[in-house]
CSV table of C-alpha atoms in Angstrom, one decimal:
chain,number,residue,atom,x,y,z
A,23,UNK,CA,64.2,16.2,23.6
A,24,UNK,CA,64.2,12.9,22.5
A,25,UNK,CA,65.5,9.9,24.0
A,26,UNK,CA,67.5,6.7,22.2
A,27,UNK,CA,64.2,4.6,23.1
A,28,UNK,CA,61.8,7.4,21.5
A,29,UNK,CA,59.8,7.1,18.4
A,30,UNK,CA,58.3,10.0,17.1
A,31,UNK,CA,56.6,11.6,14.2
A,32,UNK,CA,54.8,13.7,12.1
A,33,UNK,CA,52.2,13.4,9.3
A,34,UNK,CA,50.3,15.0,7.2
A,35,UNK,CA,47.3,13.9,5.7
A,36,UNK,CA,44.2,15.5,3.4
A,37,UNK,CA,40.9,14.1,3.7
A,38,UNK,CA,37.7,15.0,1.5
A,39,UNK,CA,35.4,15.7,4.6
A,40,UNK,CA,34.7,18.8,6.2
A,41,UNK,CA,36.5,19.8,9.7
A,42,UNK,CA,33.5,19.2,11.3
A,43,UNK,CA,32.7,16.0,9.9
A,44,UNK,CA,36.1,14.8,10.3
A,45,UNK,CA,35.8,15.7,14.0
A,46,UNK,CA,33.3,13.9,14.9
A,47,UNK,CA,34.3,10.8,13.1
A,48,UNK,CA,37.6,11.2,15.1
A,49,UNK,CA,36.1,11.7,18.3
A,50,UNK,CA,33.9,8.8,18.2
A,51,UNK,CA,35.9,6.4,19.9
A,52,UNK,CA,33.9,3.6,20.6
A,53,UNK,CA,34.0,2.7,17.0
A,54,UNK,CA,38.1,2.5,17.2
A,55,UNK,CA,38.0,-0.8,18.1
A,56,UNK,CA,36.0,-2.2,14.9
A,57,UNK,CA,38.4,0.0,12.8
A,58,UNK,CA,41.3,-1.2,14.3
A,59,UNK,CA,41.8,-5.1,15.0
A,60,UNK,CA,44.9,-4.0,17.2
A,61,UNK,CA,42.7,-2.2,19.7
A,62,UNK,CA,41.1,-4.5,22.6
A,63,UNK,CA,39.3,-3.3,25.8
A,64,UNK,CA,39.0,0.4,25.0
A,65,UNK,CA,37.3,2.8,27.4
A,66,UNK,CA,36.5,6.3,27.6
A,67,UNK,CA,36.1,8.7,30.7
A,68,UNK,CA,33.8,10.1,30.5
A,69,UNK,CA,31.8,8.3,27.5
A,70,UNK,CA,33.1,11.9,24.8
A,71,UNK,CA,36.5,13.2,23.9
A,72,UNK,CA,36.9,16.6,25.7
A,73,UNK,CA,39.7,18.4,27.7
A,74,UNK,CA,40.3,16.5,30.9
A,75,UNK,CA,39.0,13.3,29.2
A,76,UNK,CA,41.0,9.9,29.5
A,77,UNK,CA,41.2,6.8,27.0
A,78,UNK,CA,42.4,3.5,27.9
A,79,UNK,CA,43.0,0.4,26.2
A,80,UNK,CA,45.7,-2.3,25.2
A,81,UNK,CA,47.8,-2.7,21.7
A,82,UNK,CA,47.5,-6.2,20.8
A,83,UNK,CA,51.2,-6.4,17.9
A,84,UNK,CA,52.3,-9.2,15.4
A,85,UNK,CA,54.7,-9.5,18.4
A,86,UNK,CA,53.7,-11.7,21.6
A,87,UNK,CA,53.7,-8.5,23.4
A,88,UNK,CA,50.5,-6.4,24.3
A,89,UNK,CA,50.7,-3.5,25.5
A,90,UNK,CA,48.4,-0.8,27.4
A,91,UNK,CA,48.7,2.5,27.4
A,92,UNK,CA,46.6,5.3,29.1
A,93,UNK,CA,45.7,9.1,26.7
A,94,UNK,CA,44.9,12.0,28.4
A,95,UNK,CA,43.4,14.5,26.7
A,96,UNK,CA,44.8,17.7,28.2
A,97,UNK,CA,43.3,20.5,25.5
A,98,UNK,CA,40.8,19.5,23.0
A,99,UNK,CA,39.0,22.2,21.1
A,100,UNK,CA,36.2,21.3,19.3
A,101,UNK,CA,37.1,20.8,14.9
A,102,UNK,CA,40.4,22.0,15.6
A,103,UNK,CA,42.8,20.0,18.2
A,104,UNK,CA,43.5,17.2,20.3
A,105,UNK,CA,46.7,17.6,22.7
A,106,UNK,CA,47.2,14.6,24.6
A,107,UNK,CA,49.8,12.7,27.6
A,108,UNK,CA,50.2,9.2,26.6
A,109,UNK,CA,51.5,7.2,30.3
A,110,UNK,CA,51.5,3.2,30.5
A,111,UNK,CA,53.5,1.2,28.2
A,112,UNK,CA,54.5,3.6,26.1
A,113,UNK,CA,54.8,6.9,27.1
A,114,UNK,CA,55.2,10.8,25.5
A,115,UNK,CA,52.7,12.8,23.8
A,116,UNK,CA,50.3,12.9,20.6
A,117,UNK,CA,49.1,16.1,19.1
A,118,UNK,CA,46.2,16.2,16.5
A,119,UNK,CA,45.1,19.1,14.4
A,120,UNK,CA,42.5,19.8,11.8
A,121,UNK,CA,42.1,22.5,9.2
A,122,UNK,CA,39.9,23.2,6.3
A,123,UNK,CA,42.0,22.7,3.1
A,124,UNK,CA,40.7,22.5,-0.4
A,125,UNK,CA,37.5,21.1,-0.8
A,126,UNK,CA,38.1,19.0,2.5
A,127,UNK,CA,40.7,19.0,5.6
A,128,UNK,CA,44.0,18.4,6.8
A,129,UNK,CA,45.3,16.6,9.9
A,130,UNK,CA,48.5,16.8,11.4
A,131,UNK,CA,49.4,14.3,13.3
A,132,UNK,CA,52.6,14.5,15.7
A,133,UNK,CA,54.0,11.9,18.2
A,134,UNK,CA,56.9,11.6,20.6
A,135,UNK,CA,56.6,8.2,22.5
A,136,UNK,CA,58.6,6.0,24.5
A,137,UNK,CA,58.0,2.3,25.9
A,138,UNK,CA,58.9,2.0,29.5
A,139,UNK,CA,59.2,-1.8,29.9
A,140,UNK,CA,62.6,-2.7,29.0
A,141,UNK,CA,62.6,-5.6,26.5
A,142,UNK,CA,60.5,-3.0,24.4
A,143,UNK,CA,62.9,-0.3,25.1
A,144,UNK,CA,66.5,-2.4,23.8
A,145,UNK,CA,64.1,-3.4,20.5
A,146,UNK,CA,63.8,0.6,19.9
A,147,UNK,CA,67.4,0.9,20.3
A,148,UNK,CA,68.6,-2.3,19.0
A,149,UNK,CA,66.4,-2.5,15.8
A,150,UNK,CA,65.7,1.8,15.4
A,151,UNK,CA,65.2,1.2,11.2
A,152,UNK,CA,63.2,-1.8,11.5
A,153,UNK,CA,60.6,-0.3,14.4
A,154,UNK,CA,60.6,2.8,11.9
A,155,UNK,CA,59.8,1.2,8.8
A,156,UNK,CA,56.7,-0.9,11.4
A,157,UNK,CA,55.6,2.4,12.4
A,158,UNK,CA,55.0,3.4,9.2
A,159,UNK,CA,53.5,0.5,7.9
A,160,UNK,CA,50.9,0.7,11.0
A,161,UNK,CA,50.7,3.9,10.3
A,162,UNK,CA,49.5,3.6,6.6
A,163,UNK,CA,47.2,0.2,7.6
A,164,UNK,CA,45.7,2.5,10.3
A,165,UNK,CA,44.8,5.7,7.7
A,166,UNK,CA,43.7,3.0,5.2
A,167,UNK,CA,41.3,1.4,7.7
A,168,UNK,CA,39.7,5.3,8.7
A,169,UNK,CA,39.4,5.6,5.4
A,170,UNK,CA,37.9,2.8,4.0
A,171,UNK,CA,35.5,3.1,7.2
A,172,UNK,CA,34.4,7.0,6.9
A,173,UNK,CA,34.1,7.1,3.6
A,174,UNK,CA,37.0,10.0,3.2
């Protein structure tokens, strides 16, 4: 259930590449950080995604605030899924799926997350529509920039 300091969601987006082409441009993490500006000191344990697989790195915001979060990967299955723990600053899960659709896939994407340092935490709750509307806007910047980048 959520909590007053959660932020979740749930989006659904159609690409035109393959599942399996999607996949692995999904999985290939070490290119996150030249897709995404925000991203800084990004490591992966072991060097691919799989189940039992963990992802560090920090979120550099607009804000003077950075913030580092650890992803577990506790079921990945190959073209299809990502289920994940998210501990550090924020904490919760991430769920990622893909399916063939049209001519090209679909992910859903679904989040539950929480920060657990406390000047973060009274933002959520203080200023819920105005985190929200961020979110999104990240969100949308994000998808834009995997876009642009892949070629979907």
């Amino acid at each position: 259930m959520a909590s007053a300091y959660s932020v979740s969601h749930r989006g659904v987006e159609t690409f035109s590449l393959p599942p399996e082409r999607l996949w692995a441009e999904i999985t290939d993490a070490h290119r996150f950080e030249r897709w995404w500006s925000w991203l800084r000191d990004l490591h992966l344990e072991p060097d691919r995604v799989g189940t039992g697989s963990t992802l560090t790195f920090s979120i550099v915001s607009p804000l003077p605030y950075q913030m580092h979060c650890t992803v577990d990967f506790v079921e990945v299955i190959e073209n299809e899924r990502i289920r994940t723990l998210v501990s550090g600053d924020l904490r919760g899960w991430a769920d990622l799926s893909i399916e063939a659709y049209e001519s090209g896939s679909r992910i859903v994407l679904e989040w539950e997350l929480e920060p657990t340092q406390m000047p973060m935490r009274l933002l959520v709750r203080a200023a819920r529509p105005l985190i929200m509307r961020t979110k999104d806007w990240a969100i949308d910047l994000a998808l834009s920039s995997f876009r642009r980048n892949v070629g979907a």
